[in-house]
Amino acid sequence: MMTILWLKALHVSFMVAWFAGIFYLPRLFVNHAEATDSNVIEQLKGMEKRLLYFITPFALLTVTFGLLLIYSYGIAWFNTAIWLHIKVTLVLVLLAYHGYCFRLLYLFKHDKNTRSGRFYRIFNEIPVLILFAVVILAYVKPSVG
């Protein structure tokens, strides 16, 4: 039982660190999309790159500790925990979102962004919605079906 509690604590801690960055990165993209000063643009490029590379290990550690939790509880538990299947699906969507941020980083780096600040403001809401759903699923564990 103590092992599971440590796994949960590490899983949630890395998830919080990941989300802190994944909430802030699109705000940098908003500023970048709306910036006109070349010095500001260059500064934002550096900030975006450092932040994305800084939070990527947190994403990987969140997934790693989540998988270790699933393994610790066992396959029988996993098979019956439908809420967890939904949660895992949402995490996969968030990982795709995170991966897409690398594409956006590339576009900004090469001055090829064609999206507006408004797009990035809306884009910024996706992880918020995923977080709400994941927290409800993980803590309420609603019966689905």
PDB file of C-alpha atoms in Angstrom:
ATOM      1  CA  MET A   1       0.000   0.000   0.000  1.00  0.00           C
ATOM      2  CA  MET A   2       2.825   2.412   0.800  1.00  0.00           C
ATOM      3  CA  THR A   3       4.263   1.895  -2.688  1.00  0.00           C
ATOM      4  CA  ILE A   4       0.959   2.851  -4.281  1.00  0.00           C
ATOM      5  CA  LEU A   5       0.780   6.008  -2.188  1.00  0.00           C
ATOM      6  CA  TRP A   6       4.286   7.007  -3.304  1.00  0.00           C
ATOM      7  CA  LEU A   7       3.382   6.284  -6.920  1.00  0.00           C
ATOM      8  CA  LYS A   8       0.232   8.414  -6.596  1.00  0.00           C
ATOM      9  CA  ALA A   9       2.156  11.270  -4.961  1.00  0.00           C
ATOM     10  CA  LEU A  10       4.803  11.258  -7.699  1.00  0.00           C
ATOM     11  CA  HIS A  11       2.201  10.885 -10.459  1.00  0.00           C
ATOM     12  CA  VAL A  12       0.199  13.884  -9.228  1.00  0.00           C
ATOM     13  CA  SER A  13       3.314  15.991  -8.533  1.00  0.00           C
ATOM     14  CA  PHE A  14       4.690  15.518 -12.032  1.00  0.00           C
ATOM     15  CA  MET A  15       1.221  16.084 -13.493  1.00  0.00           C
ATOM     16  CA  VAL A  16       0.969  19.441 -11.691  1.00  0.00           C
ATOM     17  CA  ALA A  17       4.397  20.480 -13.014  1.00  0.00           C
ATOM     18  CA  TRP A  18       3.449  19.378 -16.537  1.00  0.00           C
ATOM     19  CA  PHE A  19       0.171  21.289 -16.472  1.00  0.00           C
ATOM     20  CA  ALA A  20       1.807  24.431 -15.115  1.00  0.00           C
ATOM     21  CA  GLY A  21       3.947  24.519 -18.252  1.00  0.00           C
ATOM     22  CA  ILE A  22       1.286  23.371 -20.681  1.00  0.00           C
ATOM     23  CA  PHE A  23      -0.976  26.187 -19.412  1.00  0.00           C
ATOM     24  CA  TYR A  24       1.733  28.820 -19.824  1.00  0.00           C
ATOM     25  CA  LEU A  25       3.200  27.801 -23.187  1.00  0.00           C
ATOM     26  CA  PRO A  26       0.161  28.805 -25.297  1.00  0.00           C
ATOM     27  CA  ARG A  27       0.134  32.165 -23.505  1.00  0.00           C
ATOM     28  CA  LEU A  28       3.657  32.655 -24.827  1.00  0.00           C
ATOM     29  CA  PHE A  29       2.342  31.686 -28.262  1.00  0.00           C
ATOM     30  CA  VAL A  30      -0.382  34.368 -27.921  1.00  0.00           C
ATOM     31  CA  ASN A  31       2.245  36.994 -27.144  1.00  0.00           C
ATOM     32  CA  HIS A  32       4.468  35.753 -29.970  1.00  0.00           C
ATOM     33  CA  ALA A  33       1.640  35.782 -32.524  1.00  0.00           C
ATOM     34  CA  GLU A  34       0.812  39.364 -31.579  1.00  0.00           C
ATOM     35  CA  ALA A  35       4.370  40.681 -31.191  1.00  0.00           C
ATOM     36  CA  THR A  36       5.852  43.089 -33.708  1.00  0.00           C
ATOM     37  CA  ASP A  37       9.157  43.992 -32.043  1.00  0.00           C
ATOM     38  CA  SER A  38      11.989  41.751 -33.272  1.00  0.00           C
ATOM     39  CA  ASN A  39      13.724  41.760 -29.873  1.00  0.00           C
ATOM     40  CA  VAL A  40      10.541  40.602 -28.164  1.00  0.00           C
ATOM     41  CA  ILE A  41      10.011  37.931 -30.828  1.00  0.00           C
ATOM     42  CA  GLU A  42      13.521  36.551 -30.317  1.00  0.00           C
ATOM     43  CA  GLN A  43      13.052  36.534 -26.546  1.00  0.00           C
ATOM     44  CA  LEU A  44       9.752  34.671 -26.897  1.00  0.00           C
ATOM     45  CA  LYS A  45      11.353  32.080 -29.171  1.00  0.00           C
ATOM     46  CA  GLY A  46      13.875  31.295 -26.451  1.00  0.00           C
ATOM     47  CA  MET A  47      11.266  31.214 -23.695  1.00  0.00           C
ATOM     48  CA  GLU A  48       8.989  28.896 -25.686  1.00  0.00           C
ATOM     49  CA  LYS A  49      11.777  26.456 -26.464  1.00  0.00           C
ATOM     50  CA  ARG A  50      13.128  26.354 -22.912  1.00  0.00           C
ATOM     51  CA  LEU A  51       9.664  25.886 -21.434  1.00  0.00           C
ATOM     52  CA  LEU A  52       8.612  23.104 -23.791  1.00  0.00           C
ATOM     53  CA  TYR A  53      11.857  21.199 -23.299  1.00  0.00           C
ATOM     54  CA  PHE A  54      11.631  21.774 -19.529  1.00  0.00           C
ATOM     55  CA  ILE A  55       8.111  20.338 -19.175  1.00  0.00           C
ATOM     56  CA  THR A  56       8.505  17.387 -21.539  1.00  0.00           C
ATOM     57  CA  PRO A  57      10.226  15.207 -18.889  1.00  0.00           C
ATOM     58  CA  PHE A  58       7.331  16.008 -16.530  1.00  0.00           C
ATOM     59  CA  ALA A  59       4.899  14.673 -19.135  1.00  0.00           C
ATOM     60  CA  LEU A  60       6.943  11.495 -19.505  1.00  0.00           C
ATOM     61  CA  LEU A  61       7.237  11.037 -15.741  1.00  0.00           C
ATOM     62  CA  THR A  62       3.496  11.610 -15.305  1.00  0.00           C
ATOM     63  CA  VAL A  63       2.790   8.840 -17.803  1.00  0.00           C
ATOM     64  CA  THR A  64       5.446   6.558 -16.318  1.00  0.00           C
ATOM     65  CA  PHE A  65       4.066   6.813 -12.788  1.00  0.00           C
ATOM     66  CA  GLY A  66       0.527   6.459 -14.091  1.00  0.00           C
ATOM     67  CA  LEU A  67       1.461   3.231 -15.849  1.00  0.00           C
ATOM     68  CA  LEU A  68       3.222   1.993 -12.717  1.00  0.00           C
ATOM     69  CA  LEU A  69       0.030   2.669 -10.767  1.00  0.00           C
ATOM     70  CA  ILE A  70      -2.032   0.699 -13.254  1.00  0.00           C
ATOM     71  CA  TYR A  71       0.490  -2.138 -13.055  1.00  0.00           C
ATOM     72  CA  SER A  72       0.419  -2.048  -9.241  1.00  0.00           C
ATOM     73  CA  TYR A  73      -3.358  -2.281  -9.105  1.00  0.00           C
ATOM     74  CA  GLY A  74      -3.385  -5.107 -11.649  1.00  0.00           C
ATOM     75  CA  ILE A  75      -4.971  -5.943 -14.965  1.00  0.00           C
ATOM     76  CA  ALA A  76      -8.266  -7.130 -13.425  1.00  0.00           C
ATOM     77  CA  TRP A  77      -8.748  -3.715 -11.811  1.00  0.00           C
ATOM     78  CA  PHE A  78      -7.786  -1.946 -15.032  1.00  0.00           C
ATOM     79  CA  ASN A  79     -10.261  -3.995 -17.067  1.00  0.00           C
ATOM     80  CA  THR A  80     -13.168  -3.026 -14.804  1.00  0.00           C
ATOM     81  CA  ALA A  81     -12.227   0.642 -14.287  1.00  0.00           C
ATOM     82  CA  ILE A  82     -13.998   2.162 -17.279  1.00  0.00           C
ATOM     83  CA  TRP A  83     -13.384   5.664 -15.885  1.00  0.00           C
ATOM     84  CA  LEU A  84      -9.668   4.924 -16.193  1.00  0.00           C
ATOM     85  CA  HIS A  85     -10.003   3.984 -19.862  1.00  0.00           C
ATOM     86  CA  ILE A  86     -11.571   7.399 -20.477  1.00  0.00           C
ATOM     87  CA  LYS A  87      -8.835   9.069 -18.429  1.00  0.00           C
ATOM     88  CA  VAL A  88      -6.105   7.286 -20.392  1.00  0.00           C
ATOM     89  CA  THR A  89      -7.758   8.376 -23.645  1.00  0.00           C
ATOM     90  CA  LEU A  90      -7.760  11.987 -22.465  1.00  0.00           C
ATOM     91  CA  VAL A  91      -4.097  11.706 -21.474  1.00  0.00           C
ATOM     92  CA  LEU A  92      -3.335  10.437 -24.978  1.00  0.00           C
ATOM     93  CA  VAL A  93      -5.142  13.502 -26.381  1.00  0.00           C
ATOM     94  CA  LEU A  94      -3.063  15.712 -24.083  1.00  0.00           C
ATOM     95  CA  LEU A  95       0.134  13.997 -25.234  1.00  0.00           C
ATOM     96  CA  ALA A  96      -0.889  14.700 -28.839  1.00  0.00           C
ATOM     97  CA  TYR A  97      -1.517  18.332 -27.832  1.00  0.00           C
ATOM     98  CA  HIS A  98       1.938  18.434 -26.231  1.00  0.00           C
ATOM     99  CA  GLY A  99       3.465  16.970 -29.392  1.00  0.00           C
ATOM    100  CA  TYR A 100       1.645  19.539 -31.528  1.00  0.00           C
ATOM    101  CA  CYS A 101       3.274  22.237 -29.406  1.00  0.00           C
ATOM    102  CA  PHE A 102       6.612  21.063 -30.832  1.00  0.00           C
ATOM    103  CA  ARG A 103       5.205  21.699 -34.313  1.00  0.00           C
ATOM    104  CA  LEU A 104       4.081  25.171 -33.267  1.00  0.00           C
ATOM    105  CA  LEU A 105       7.480  25.823 -31.729  1.00  0.00           C
ATOM    106  CA  TYR A 106       9.085  24.915 -35.067  1.00  0.00           C
ATOM    107  CA  LEU A 107       6.764  27.262 -36.965  1.00  0.00           C
ATOM    108  CA  PHE A 108       7.461  30.160 -34.614  1.00  0.00           C
ATOM    109  CA  LYS A 109      11.196  29.465 -34.670  1.00  0.00           C
ATOM    110  CA  HIS A 110      11.220  29.755 -38.466  1.00  0.00           C
ATOM    111  CA  ASP A 111       8.814  32.724 -38.535  1.00  0.00           C
ATOM    112  CA  LYS A 112       6.151  30.659 -40.301  1.00  0.00           C
ATOM    113  CA  ASN A 113       3.273  31.054 -37.872  1.00  0.00           C
ATOM    114  CA  THR A 114       0.024  31.931 -39.662  1.00  0.00           C
ATOM    115  CA  ARG A 115      -2.308  31.690 -36.654  1.00  0.00           C
ATOM    116  CA  SER A 116      -3.676  34.642 -34.701  1.00  0.00           C
ATOM    117  CA  GLY A 117      -3.420  35.372 -31.017  1.00  0.00           C
ATOM    118  CA  ARG A 118      -7.114  34.472 -30.801  1.00  0.00           C
ATOM    119  CA  PHE A 119      -6.374  30.967 -32.085  1.00  0.00           C
ATOM    120  CA  TYR A 120      -3.784  30.480 -29.341  1.00  0.00           C
ATOM    121  CA  ARG A 121      -6.170  31.827 -26.699  1.00  0.00           C
ATOM    122  CA  ILE A 122      -8.675  29.147 -27.700  1.00  0.00           C
ATOM    123  CA  PHE A 123      -5.897  26.546 -28.061  1.00  0.00           C
ATOM    124  CA  ASN A 124      -4.931  27.370 -24.469  1.00  0.00           C
ATOM    125  CA  GLU A 125      -8.313  26.156 -23.191  1.00  0.00           C
ATOM    126  CA  ILE A 126      -7.895  22.550 -24.372  1.00  0.00           C
ATOM    127  CA  PRO A 127      -5.643  21.405 -21.501  1.00  0.00           C
ATOM    128  CA  VAL A 128      -7.896  23.198 -18.994  1.00  0.00           C
ATOM    129  CA  LEU A 129     -10.883  21.151 -20.144  1.00  0.00           C
ATOM    130  CA  ILE A 130      -8.829  17.951 -20.131  1.00  0.00           C
ATOM    131  CA  LEU A 131      -7.591  18.682 -16.613  1.00  0.00           C
ATOM    132  CA  PHE A 132     -11.140  19.158 -15.297  1.00  0.00           C
ATOM    133  CA  ALA A 133     -12.263  15.900 -16.858  1.00  0.00           C
ATOM    134  CA  VAL A 134      -9.213  13.927 -15.694  1.00  0.00           C
ATOM    135  CA  VAL A 135      -9.477  15.175 -12.100  1.00  0.00           C
ATOM    136  CA  ILE A 136     -13.185  14.321 -11.962  1.00  0.00           C
ATOM    137  CA  LEU A 137     -12.522  10.880 -13.405  1.00  0.00           C
ATOM    138  CA  ALA A 138      -9.595  10.173 -11.074  1.00  0.00           C
ATOM    139  CA  TYR A 139     -11.206  11.366  -7.857  1.00  0.00           C
ATOM    140  CA  VAL A 140     -14.929  10.801  -8.374  1.00  0.00           C
ATOM    141  CA  LYS A 141     -14.494   7.615 -10.434  1.00  0.00           C
ATOM    142  CA  PRO A 142     -17.992   7.868 -11.901  1.00  0.00           C
ATOM    143  CA  SER A 143     -19.629   4.689 -13.039  1.00  0.00           C
ATOM    144  CA  VAL A 144     -19.914   4.880 -16.793  1.00  0.00           C
ATOM    145  CA  GLY A 145     -22.446   2.851 -18.674  1.00  0.00           C
TER     146      GLY A 145
END
